[in-house]
Short mmCIF file of C-alpha atoms in Angstrom, two decimals:
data_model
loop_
_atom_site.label_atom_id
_atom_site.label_comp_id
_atom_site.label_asym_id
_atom_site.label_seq_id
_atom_site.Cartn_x
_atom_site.Cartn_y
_atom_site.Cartn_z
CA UNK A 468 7.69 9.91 16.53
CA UNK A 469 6.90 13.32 15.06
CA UNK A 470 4.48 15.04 13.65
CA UNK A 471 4.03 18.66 13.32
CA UNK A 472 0.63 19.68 14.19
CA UNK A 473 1.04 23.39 13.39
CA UNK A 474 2.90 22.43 9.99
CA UNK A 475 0.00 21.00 8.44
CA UNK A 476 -3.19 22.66 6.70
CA UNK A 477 -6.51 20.50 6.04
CA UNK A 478 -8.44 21.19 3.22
CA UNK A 479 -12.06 19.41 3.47
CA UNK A 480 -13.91 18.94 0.32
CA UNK A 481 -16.61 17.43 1.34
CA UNK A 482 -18.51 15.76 4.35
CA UNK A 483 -17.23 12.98 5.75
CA UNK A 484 -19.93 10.31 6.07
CA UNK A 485 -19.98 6.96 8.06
CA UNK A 486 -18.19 4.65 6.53
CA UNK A 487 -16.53 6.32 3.65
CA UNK A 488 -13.85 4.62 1.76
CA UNK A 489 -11.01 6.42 0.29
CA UNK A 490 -10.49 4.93 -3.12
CA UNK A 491 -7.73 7.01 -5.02
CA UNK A 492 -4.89 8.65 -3.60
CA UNK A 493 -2.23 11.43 -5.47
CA UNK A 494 0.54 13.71 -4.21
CA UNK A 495 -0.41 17.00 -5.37
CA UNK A 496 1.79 20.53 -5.34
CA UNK A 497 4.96 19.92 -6.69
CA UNK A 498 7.91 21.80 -4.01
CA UNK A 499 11.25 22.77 -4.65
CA UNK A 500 11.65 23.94 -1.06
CA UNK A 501 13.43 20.56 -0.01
CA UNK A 502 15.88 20.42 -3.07
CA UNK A 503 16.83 16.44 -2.48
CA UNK A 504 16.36 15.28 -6.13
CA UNK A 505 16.71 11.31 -4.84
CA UNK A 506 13.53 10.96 -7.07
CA UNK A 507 12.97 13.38 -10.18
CA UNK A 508 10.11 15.45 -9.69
CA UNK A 509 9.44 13.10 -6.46
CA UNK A 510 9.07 16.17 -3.76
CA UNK A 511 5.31 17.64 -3.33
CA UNK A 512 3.89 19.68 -0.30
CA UNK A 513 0.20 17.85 -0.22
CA UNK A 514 -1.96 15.09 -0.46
CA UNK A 515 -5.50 14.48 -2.35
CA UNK A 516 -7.35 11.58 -1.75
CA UNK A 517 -11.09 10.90 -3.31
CA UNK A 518 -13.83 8.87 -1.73
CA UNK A 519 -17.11 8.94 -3.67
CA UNK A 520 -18.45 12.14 -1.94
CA UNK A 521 -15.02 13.85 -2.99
CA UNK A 522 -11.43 15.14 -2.10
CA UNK A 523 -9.70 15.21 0.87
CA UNK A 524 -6.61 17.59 0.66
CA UNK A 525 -3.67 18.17 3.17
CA UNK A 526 -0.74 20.21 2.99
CA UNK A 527 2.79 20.17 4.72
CA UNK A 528 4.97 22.60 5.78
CA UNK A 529 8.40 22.26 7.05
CA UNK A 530 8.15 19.06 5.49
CA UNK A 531 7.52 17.27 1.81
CA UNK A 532 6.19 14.17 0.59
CA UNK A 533 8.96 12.75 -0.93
CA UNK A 534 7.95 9.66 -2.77
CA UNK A 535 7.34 8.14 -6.24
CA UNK A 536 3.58 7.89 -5.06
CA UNK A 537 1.51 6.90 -2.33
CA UNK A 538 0.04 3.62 -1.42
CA UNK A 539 -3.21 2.59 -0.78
CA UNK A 540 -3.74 -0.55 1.75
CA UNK A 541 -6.32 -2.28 3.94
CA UNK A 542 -3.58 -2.25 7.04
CA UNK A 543 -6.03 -2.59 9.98
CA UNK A 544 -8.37 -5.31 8.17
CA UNK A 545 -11.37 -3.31 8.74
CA UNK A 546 -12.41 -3.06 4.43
CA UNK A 547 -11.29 0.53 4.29
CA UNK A 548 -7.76 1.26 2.61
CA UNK A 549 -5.63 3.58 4.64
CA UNK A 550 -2.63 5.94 2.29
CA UNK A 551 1.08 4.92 3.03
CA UNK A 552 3.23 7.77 2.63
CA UNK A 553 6.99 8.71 2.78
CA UNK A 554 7.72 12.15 4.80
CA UNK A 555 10.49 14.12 4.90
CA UNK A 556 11.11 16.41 7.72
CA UNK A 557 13.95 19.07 6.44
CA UNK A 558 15.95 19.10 9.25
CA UNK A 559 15.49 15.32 9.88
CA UNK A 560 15.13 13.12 6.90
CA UNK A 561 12.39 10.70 5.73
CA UNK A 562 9.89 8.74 7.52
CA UNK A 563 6.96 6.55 6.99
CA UNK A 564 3.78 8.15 7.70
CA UNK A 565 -0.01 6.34 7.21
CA UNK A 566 -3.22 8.71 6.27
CA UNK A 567 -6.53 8.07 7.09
CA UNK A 568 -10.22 9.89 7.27
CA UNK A 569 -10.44 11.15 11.11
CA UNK A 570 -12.99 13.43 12.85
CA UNK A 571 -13.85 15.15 9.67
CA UNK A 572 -10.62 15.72 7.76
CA UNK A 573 -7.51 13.89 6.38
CA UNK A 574 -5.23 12.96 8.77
CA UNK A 575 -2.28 11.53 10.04
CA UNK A 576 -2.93 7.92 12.13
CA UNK A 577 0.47 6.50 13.06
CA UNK A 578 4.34 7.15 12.03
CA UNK A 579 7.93 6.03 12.55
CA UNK A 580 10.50 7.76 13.62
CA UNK A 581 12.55 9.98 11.35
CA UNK A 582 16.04 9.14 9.93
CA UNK A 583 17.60 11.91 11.52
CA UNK A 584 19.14 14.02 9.22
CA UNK A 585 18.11 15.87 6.37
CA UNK A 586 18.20 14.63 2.88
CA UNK A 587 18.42 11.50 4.09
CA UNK A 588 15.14 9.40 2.42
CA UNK A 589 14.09 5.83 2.55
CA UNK A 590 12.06 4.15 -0.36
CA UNK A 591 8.95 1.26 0.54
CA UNK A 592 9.56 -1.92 -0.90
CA UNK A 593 5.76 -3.30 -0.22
CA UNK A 594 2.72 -3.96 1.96
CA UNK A 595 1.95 -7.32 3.38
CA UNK A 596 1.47 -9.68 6.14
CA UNK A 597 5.06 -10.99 5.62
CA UNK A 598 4.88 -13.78 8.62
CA UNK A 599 1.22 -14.49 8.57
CA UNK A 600 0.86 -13.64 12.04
CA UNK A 601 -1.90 -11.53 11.07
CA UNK A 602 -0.92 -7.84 10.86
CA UNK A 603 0.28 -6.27 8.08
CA UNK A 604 3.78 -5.06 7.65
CA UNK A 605 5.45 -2.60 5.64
CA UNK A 606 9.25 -2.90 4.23
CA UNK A 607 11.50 -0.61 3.16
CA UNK A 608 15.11 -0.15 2.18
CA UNK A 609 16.55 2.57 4.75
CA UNK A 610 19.17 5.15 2.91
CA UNK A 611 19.04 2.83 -0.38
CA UNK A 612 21.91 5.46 -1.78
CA UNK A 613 24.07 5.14 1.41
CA UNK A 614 23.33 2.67 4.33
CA UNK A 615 21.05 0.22 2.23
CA UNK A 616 19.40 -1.56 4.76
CA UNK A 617 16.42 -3.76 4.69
CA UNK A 618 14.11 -2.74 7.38
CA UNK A 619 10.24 -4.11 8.28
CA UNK A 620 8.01 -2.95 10.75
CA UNK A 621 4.51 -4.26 11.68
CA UNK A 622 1.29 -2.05 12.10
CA UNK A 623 -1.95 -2.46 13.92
CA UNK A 624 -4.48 -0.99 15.41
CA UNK A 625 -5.68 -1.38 19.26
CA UNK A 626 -9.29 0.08 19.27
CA UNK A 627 -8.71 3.87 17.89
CA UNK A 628 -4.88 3.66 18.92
CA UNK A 629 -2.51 2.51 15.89
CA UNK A 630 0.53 1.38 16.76
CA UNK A 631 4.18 0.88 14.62
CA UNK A 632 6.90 -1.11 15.44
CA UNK A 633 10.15 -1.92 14.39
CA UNK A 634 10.29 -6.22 13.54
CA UNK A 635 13.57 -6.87 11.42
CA UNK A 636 16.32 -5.53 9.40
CA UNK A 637 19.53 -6.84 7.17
CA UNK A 638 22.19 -4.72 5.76
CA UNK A 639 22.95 -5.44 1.81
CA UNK A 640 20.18 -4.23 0.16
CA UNK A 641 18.87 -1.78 -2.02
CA UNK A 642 16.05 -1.02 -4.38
CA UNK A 643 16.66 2.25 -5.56
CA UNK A 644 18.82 4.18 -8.21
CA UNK A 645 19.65 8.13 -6.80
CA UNK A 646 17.71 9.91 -9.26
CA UNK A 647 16.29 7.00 -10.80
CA UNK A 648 12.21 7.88 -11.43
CA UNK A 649 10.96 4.36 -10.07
CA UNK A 650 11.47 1.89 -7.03
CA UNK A 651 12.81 -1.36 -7.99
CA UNK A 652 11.50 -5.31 -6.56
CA UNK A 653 8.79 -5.35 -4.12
CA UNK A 654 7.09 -8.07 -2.61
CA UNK A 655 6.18 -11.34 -4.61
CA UNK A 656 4.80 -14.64 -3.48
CA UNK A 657 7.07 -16.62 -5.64
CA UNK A 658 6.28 -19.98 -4.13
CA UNK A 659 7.04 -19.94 -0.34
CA UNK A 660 5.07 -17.35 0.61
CA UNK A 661 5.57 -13.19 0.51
CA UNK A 662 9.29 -12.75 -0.13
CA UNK A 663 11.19 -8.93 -0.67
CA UNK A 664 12.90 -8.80 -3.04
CA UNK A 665 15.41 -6.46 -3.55
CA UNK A 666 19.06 -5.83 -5.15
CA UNK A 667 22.72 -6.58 -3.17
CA UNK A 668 24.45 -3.23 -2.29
CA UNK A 669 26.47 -3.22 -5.52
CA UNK A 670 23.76 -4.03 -7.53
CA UNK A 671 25.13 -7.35 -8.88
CA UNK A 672 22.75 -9.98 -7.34
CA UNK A 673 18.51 -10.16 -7.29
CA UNK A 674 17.72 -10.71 -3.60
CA UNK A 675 14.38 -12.55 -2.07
CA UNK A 676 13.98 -12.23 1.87
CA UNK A 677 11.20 -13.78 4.01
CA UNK A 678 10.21 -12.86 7.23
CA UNK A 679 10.84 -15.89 9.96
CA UNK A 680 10.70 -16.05 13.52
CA UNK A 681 11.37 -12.34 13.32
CA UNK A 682 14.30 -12.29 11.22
CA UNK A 683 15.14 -11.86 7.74
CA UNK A 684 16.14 -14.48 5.62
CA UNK A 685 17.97 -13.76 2.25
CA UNK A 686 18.12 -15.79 -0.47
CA UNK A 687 19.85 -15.15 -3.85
CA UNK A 688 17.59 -15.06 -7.12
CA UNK A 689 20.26 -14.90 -9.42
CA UNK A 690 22.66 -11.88 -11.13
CA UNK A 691 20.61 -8.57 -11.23
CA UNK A 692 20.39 -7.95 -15.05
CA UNK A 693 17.82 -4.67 -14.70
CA UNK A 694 14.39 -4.43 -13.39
CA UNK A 695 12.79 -7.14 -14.62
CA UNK A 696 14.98 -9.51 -12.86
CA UNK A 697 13.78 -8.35 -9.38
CA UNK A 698 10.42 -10.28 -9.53
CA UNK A 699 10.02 -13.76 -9.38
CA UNK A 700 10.65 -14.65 -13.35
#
């Protein structure tokens, strides 16, 4: 898990009061510095988010957010949403990494380990309590260009400690065109509960996978016709 302290700059805007609720989240600062081009335009060096007593700003260096945009999600169940992000290191490839409003400024709360090697991304498929065991967990295709693999992991928070962990993955997946401006599928409840869906590797099938007993299981939706057929219709 890494995060580089020294690499980041906080910009406070305003106070941050008891209880404050961040409501709207952007990336801000378009950067060339990284140079990946998996998503057009996708590559930014900060991060506003806006409560209503105003913006919170960070900014990276030595690193991007390289994303489509970030997420907002109540993934502690305490009311407040926290900001979902996708960073990329530039000698060591994407990660996940989740924002929130700490001792006065915008900041980093918990993060997964980097791919490894630079230029090498991953792209969230959705946010949800996937097994109902209570915590939330995030999933996300891992290299959808290259490896394609399905991957979950649940997060939580013990008292002010948050805590990520690795829960399942499949190979076969994908959800993600290189250079393509959006994500594809996501996570539906089409019937039996939250499902991912996502495309086969050769992007020839629509894919639906629910989290059981910690494992992945994959059913097929049908022949992947574009994006519309990664949903439940």
């Amino acid at each position: 898990m890494i995060w580089r302290a020294l690499a980041l700059v906080a910009v406070l805007a305003a106070p941050v009061q008891a209880q404050e609720h961040i409501t709207v989240a952007r990336y801000i600062t378009p950067s060339s510095e990284y140079d990946h081009g998996a998503v057009p335009g996708g590559e930014y060096a900060g991060l506003e988010v806006t409560t209503a007593r105003g913006q919170y700003r960070v900014r990276l260096e030595g690193q991007v957010f390289e994303d489509t945009a970030p997420r907002l999600a109540d993934l502690d169940g305490d009311g407040a949403a926290e900001v979902l992000t996708v960073v990329s290191i530039f000698d060591q490839g994407a990660q996940i990494m989740v924002w929130g409003l700490r001792d006065g400024a915008l900041a980093p709360l918990v993060w997964n380990p980097p791919i490894g090697t630079r230029h090498r991304w991953l792209a969230i498929a959705g946010i949800a309590d996937l097994d109902g065991d209570g915590r939330m967990e995030i999933a996300y295709v891992d290299r959808p260009h290259l490896a394609r693999v399905l991957r979950v992991v649940s997060l939580w928070r013990d008292g002010a400690t948050w805590r990520i962990a690795p829960v399942a993955s499949a190979e076969g997946h994908t959800n993600h065109r290189y250079g393509a401006p959006l994500i594809e599928g996501g996570v539906f409840d089409c019937g039996q509960g939250p499902e991912i869906v996502t495309a086969d590797r050769g992007w020839a099938r629509a894919l639906a996978s629910r989290l059981v007993d910690g494992r992945l299981q994959t059913r097929d939706l049908g022949p992947y016709t574009g994006p519309d057929s990664l949903t439940c219709g």
